PDB file of C-alpha atoms in Angstrom:
ATOM      1  CA  MET A  24      29.485 -42.330  93.937  1.00  0.00           C
ATOM      2  CA  LYS A  25      27.688 -44.439  96.578  1.00  0.00           C
ATOM      3  CA  GLU A  26      26.549 -47.952  96.259  1.00  0.00           C
ATOM      4  CA  ILE A  27      23.099 -48.405  95.742  1.00  0.00           C
ATOM      5  CA  GLN A  28      22.974 -51.661  98.280  1.00  0.00           C
ATOM      6  CA  GLY A  29      18.988 -52.279  96.871  1.00  0.00           C
ATOM      7  CA  TYR A  30      15.378 -50.534  95.882  1.00  0.00           C
ATOM      8  CA  ILE A  31      11.915 -50.785  97.614  1.00  0.00           C
ATOM      9  CA  LYS A  32       8.893 -50.023  95.628  1.00  0.00           C
ATOM     10  CA  LEU A  33       5.669 -49.449  97.218  1.00  0.00           C
ATOM     11  CA  GLN A  34       2.188 -48.170  96.712  1.00  0.00           C
ATOM     12  CA  ILE A  35       1.402 -45.348  99.054  1.00  0.00           C
ATOM     13  CA  PRO A  36      -1.799 -42.836  99.653  1.00  0.00           C
ATOM     14  CA  ALA A  37      -0.428 -39.655  98.500  1.00  0.00           C
ATOM     15  CA  GLY A  38       0.106 -37.539 101.675  1.00  0.00           C
ATOM     16  CA  GLY A  39      -0.473 -40.143 103.465  1.00  0.00           C
ATOM     17  CA  ALA A  40       3.173 -41.865 104.143  1.00  0.00           C
ATOM     18  CA  SER A  41       3.409 -42.803 107.673  1.00  0.00           C
ATOM     19  CA  PRO A  42       5.723 -45.473 109.783  1.00  0.00           C
ATOM     20  CA  SER A  43       2.913 -47.975 109.687  1.00  0.00           C
ATOM     21  CA  PRO A  44       2.999 -50.349 107.401  1.00  0.00           C
ATOM     22  CA  PRO A  45       3.660 -51.128 104.619  1.00  0.00           C
ATOM     23  CA  VAL A  46       6.074 -48.283 104.543  1.00  0.00           C
ATOM     24  CA  GLY A  47       7.800 -48.715 108.425  1.00  0.00           C
ATOM     25  CA  PRO A  48       8.565 -52.769 108.090  1.00  0.00           C
ATOM     26  CA  ALA A  49      10.091 -52.090 104.313  1.00  0.00           C
ATOM     27  CA  LEU A  50      12.172 -48.944 105.329  1.00  0.00           C
ATOM     28  CA  GLY A  51      12.911 -50.689 108.990  1.00  0.00           C
ATOM     29  CA  GLN A  52      14.311 -53.680 107.585  1.00  0.00           C
ATOM     30  CA  HIS A  53      16.858 -51.851 105.550  1.00  0.00           C
ATOM     31  CA  GLY A  54      17.107 -49.922 108.596  1.00  0.00           C
ATOM     32  CA  LEU A  55      16.238 -46.255 107.209  1.00  0.00           C
ATOM     33  CA  ASN A  56      15.010 -43.242 108.980  1.00  0.00           C
ATOM     34  CA  LEU A  57      10.826 -43.664 108.454  1.00  0.00           C
ATOM     35  CA  MET A  58      10.583 -40.313 109.193  1.00  0.00           C
ATOM     36  CA  ASP A  59      13.047 -38.448 106.745  1.00  0.00           C
ATOM     37  CA  PHE A  60      11.194 -41.013 104.246  1.00  0.00           C
ATOM     38  CA  CYS A  61       7.834 -40.298 105.093  1.00  0.00           C
ATOM     39  CA  ASN A  62       8.110 -36.724 105.319  1.00  0.00           C
ATOM     40  CA  ALA A  63      10.006 -35.988 102.017  1.00  0.00           C
ATOM     41  CA  PHE A  64       6.947 -38.048 100.346  1.00  0.00           C
ATOM     42  CA  ASN A  65       4.504 -36.459 102.505  1.00  0.00           C
ATOM     43  CA  ALA A  66       6.541 -32.956 100.519  1.00  0.00           C
ATOM     44  CA  ARG A  67       6.843 -33.816  97.298  1.00  0.00           C
ATOM     45  CA  THR A  68       3.223 -35.622  96.513  1.00  0.00           C
ATOM     46  CA  ILE A  69       1.194 -32.802  98.224  1.00  0.00           C
ATOM     47  CA  GLU A  70       0.133 -31.221  94.912  1.00  0.00           C
ATOM     48  CA  MET A  71      -1.606 -34.988  94.092  1.00  0.00           C
ATOM     49  CA  GLU A  72      -4.810 -35.534  95.081  1.00  0.00           C
ATOM     50  CA  LYS A  73      -4.831 -36.329  98.466  1.00  0.00           C
ATOM     51  CA  GLY A  74      -5.534 -40.187  99.216  1.00  0.00           C
ATOM     52  CA  LEU A  75      -4.975 -42.095  95.627  1.00  0.00           C
ATOM     53  CA  PRO A  76      -2.330 -44.745  95.153  1.00  0.00           C
ATOM     54  CA  VAL A  77       1.286 -43.626  94.650  1.00  0.00           C
ATOM     55  CA  SER A  78       4.034 -46.053  93.391  1.00  0.00           C
ATOM     56  CA  VAL A  79       7.142 -44.833  94.800  1.00  0.00           C
ATOM     57  CA  VAL A  80      10.691 -46.546  93.610  1.00  0.00           C
ATOM     58  CA  ILE A  81      13.027 -46.643  96.325  1.00  0.00           C
ATOM     59  CA  SER A  82      16.881 -46.220  96.303  1.00  0.00           C
ATOM     60  CA  ILE A  83      19.200 -47.214  99.227  1.00  0.00           C
ATOM     61  CA  PHE A  84      22.408 -46.522  99.662  1.00  0.00           C
ATOM     62  CA  GLU A  85      25.290 -48.577 101.704  1.00  0.00           C
ATOM     63  CA  ASP A  86      25.788 -45.410 104.586  1.00  0.00           C
ATOM     64  CA  LYS A  87      21.946 -45.790 105.099  1.00  0.00           C
ATOM     65  CA  SER A  88      20.984 -42.930 102.936  1.00  0.00           C
ATOM     66  CA  PHE A  89      17.790 -42.808 100.062  1.00  0.00           C
ATOM     67  CA  THR A  90      16.609 -41.062  97.156  1.00  0.00           C
ATOM     68  CA  PHE A  91      13.186 -41.605  95.836  1.00  0.00           C
ATOM     69  CA  ILE A  92      11.207 -41.631  92.558  1.00  0.00           C
ATOM     70  CA  VAL A  93       7.696 -40.862  92.748  1.00  0.00           C
ATOM     71  CA  LYS A  94       5.587 -42.239  90.137  1.00  0.00           C
ATOM     72  CA  THR A  95       1.979 -41.557  88.839  1.00  0.00           C
ATOM     73  CA  THR A  96      -1.316 -43.332  89.854  1.00  0.00           C
ATOM     74  CA  PRO A  97      -2.101 -46.302  88.612  1.00  0.00           C
ATOM     75  CA  ALA A  98      -3.535 -47.134  85.219  1.00  0.00           C
ATOM     76  CA  SER A  99      -6.541 -49.062  86.455  1.00  0.00           C
ATOM     77  CA  ILE A 100      -6.809 -46.985  89.099  1.00  0.00           C
ATOM     78  CA  LEU A 101      -7.663 -43.728  87.504  1.00  0.00           C
ATOM     79  CA  ILE A 102      -9.847 -45.803  85.403  1.00  0.00           C
ATOM     80  CA  LYS A 103     -11.902 -47.222  87.953  1.00  0.00           C
ATOM     81  CA  LYS A 104     -12.414 -43.258  89.196  1.00  0.00           C
ATOM     82  CA  ALA A 105     -13.154 -41.856  86.234  1.00  0.00           C
ATOM     83  CA  ALA A 106     -16.028 -45.135  84.878  1.00  0.00           C
ATOM     84  CA  GLY A 107     -17.317 -44.018  88.487  1.00  0.00           C
ATOM     85  CA  VAL A 108     -16.778 -47.869  89.816  1.00  0.00           C
ATOM     86  CA  SER A 109     -15.216 -48.961  93.080  1.00  0.00           C
ATOM     87  CA  LYS A 110     -14.116 -52.527  91.240  1.00  0.00           C
ATOM     88  CA  GLY A 111     -13.680 -53.883  87.988  1.00  0.00           C
ATOM     89  CA  SER A 112     -15.826 -57.016  86.961  1.00  0.00           C
ATOM     90  CA  GLY A 113     -14.664 -60.944  87.720  1.00  0.00           C
ATOM     91  CA  THR A 114     -15.814 -61.880  83.948  1.00  0.00           C
ATOM     92  CA  PRO A 115     -14.866 -58.626  82.068  1.00  0.00           C
ATOM     93  CA  ASN A 116     -15.993 -60.204  79.060  1.00  0.00           C
ATOM     94  CA  SER A 117     -20.011 -60.851  79.570  1.00  0.00           C
ATOM     95  CA  GLU A 118     -20.283 -57.908  82.700  1.00  0.00           C
ATOM     96  CA  LYS A 119     -19.749 -55.014  81.982  1.00  0.00           C
ATOM     97  CA  VAL A 120     -19.507 -52.341  84.898  1.00  0.00           C
ATOM     98  CA  GLY A 121     -18.726 -49.329  84.170  1.00  0.00           C
ATOM     99  CA  LYS A 122     -18.565 -46.643  80.755  1.00  0.00           C
ATOM    100  CA  VAL A 123     -15.728 -44.358  79.813  1.00  0.00           C
ATOM    101  CA  THR A 124     -15.104 -41.825  77.375  1.00  0.00           C
ATOM    102  CA  ARG A 125     -12.342 -41.567  74.698  1.00  0.00           C
ATOM    103  CA  ALA A 126     -11.715 -37.866  75.924  1.00  0.00           C
ATOM    104  CA  GLN A 127     -11.471 -39.615  79.751  1.00  0.00           C
ATOM    105  CA  LEU A 128      -8.713 -42.013  78.430  1.00  0.00           C
ATOM    106  CA  GLU A 129      -7.041 -38.948  76.781  1.00  0.00           C
ATOM    107  CA  GLU A 130      -7.110 -36.970  80.208  1.00  0.00           C
ATOM    108  CA  ILE A 131      -6.176 -40.110  82.168  1.00  0.00           C
ATOM    109  CA  ALA A 132      -3.081 -41.025  79.153  1.00  0.00           C
ATOM    110  CA  LYS A 133      -1.862 -37.099  79.836  1.00  0.00           C
ATOM    111  CA  ILE A 134      -1.571 -37.739  83.670  1.00  0.00           C
ATOM    112  CA  LYS A 135       0.204 -40.841  82.886  1.00  0.00           C
ATOM    113  CA  ASP A 136       2.635 -39.629  80.367  1.00  0.00           C
ATOM    114  CA  PRO A 137       5.941 -39.592  82.061  1.00  0.00           C
ATOM    115  CA  ASP A 138       5.157 -42.878  83.443  1.00  0.00           C
ATOM    116  CA  LEU A 139       3.892 -44.714  79.954  1.00  0.00           C
ATOM    117  CA  THR A 140       5.923 -46.138  76.858  1.00  0.00           C
ATOM    118  CA  ALA A 141       3.835 -44.934  74.460  1.00  0.00           C
ATOM    119  CA  SER A 142       5.495 -43.875  71.515  1.00  0.00           C
ATOM    120  CA  ASP A 143       2.310 -40.864  70.644  1.00  0.00           C
ATOM    121  CA  MET A 144      -1.176 -40.378  72.244  1.00  0.00           C
ATOM    122  CA  ASP A 145      -2.940 -42.428  69.911  1.00  0.00           C
ATOM    123  CA  ALA A 146      -0.573 -45.619  70.848  1.00  0.00           C
ATOM    124  CA  ALA A 147      -1.211 -45.017  75.263  1.00  0.00           C
ATOM    125  CA  ILE A 148      -4.857 -44.122  74.825  1.00  0.00           C
ATOM    126  CA  ARG A 149      -4.779 -47.324  73.020  1.00  0.00           C
ATOM    127  CA  THR A 150      -3.147 -48.714  75.843  1.00  0.00           C
ATOM    128  CA  LEU A 151      -5.795 -47.339  78.404  1.00  0.00           C
ATOM    129  CA  GLU A 152      -8.445 -48.951  76.072  1.00  0.00           C
ATOM    130  CA  GLY A 153      -6.844 -52.359  76.589  1.00  0.00           C
ATOM    131  CA  SER A 154      -7.219 -51.895  80.235  1.00  0.00           C
ATOM    132  CA  ALA A 155     -10.511 -50.363  80.766  1.00  0.00           C
ATOM    133  CA  ARG A 156     -11.858 -53.139  78.463  1.00  0.00           C
ATOM    134  CA  SER A 157      -9.968 -56.308  81.054  1.00  0.00           C
ATOM    135  CA  SER A 158     -11.509 -54.402  84.077  1.00  0.00           C
ATOM    136  CA  GLY A 159     -15.172 -54.868  82.320  1.00  0.00           C
ATOM    137  CA  ILE A 160     -15.823 -51.124  81.740  1.00  0.00           C
ATOM    138  CA  GLU A 161     -16.778 -50.457  78.511  1.00  0.00           C
ATOM    139  CA  VAL A 162     -14.949 -47.488  76.293  1.00  0.00           C
ATOM    140  CA  GLU A 163     -17.096 -44.957  74.137  1.00  0.00           C
ATOM    141  CA  GLY A 164     -16.073 -43.443  71.382  1.00  0.00           C
TER     142      GLY A 164
END
């Protein structure tokens, strides 16, 4: 079994990995082949919506090889997209910037399911409701 040297966590737009920052410097300092990673990442995220940021965890081995796990898009980004707003509220308690329905949150929960720690769909939706409220987005239904 190969010895793990370290991990790198990045957020990269789906299908948009290139040797430019943040990918280049992060992988370059560990001596990894940038194009191998970029091509593999872009191939694996081809099915996802282009441009949406995706979290990726790269495991680096001592022989400079690597493996990576692609996570789902962060919930806050999916919630803002569903509400049709570009950014959350600076004062979420008093200033509301948009609305999402429970049905929209259910769709997001289905997308996020592999990465959520919630025990069931209802718990997952409650978690997402909290994220929406803390961004100043109202939840209807």
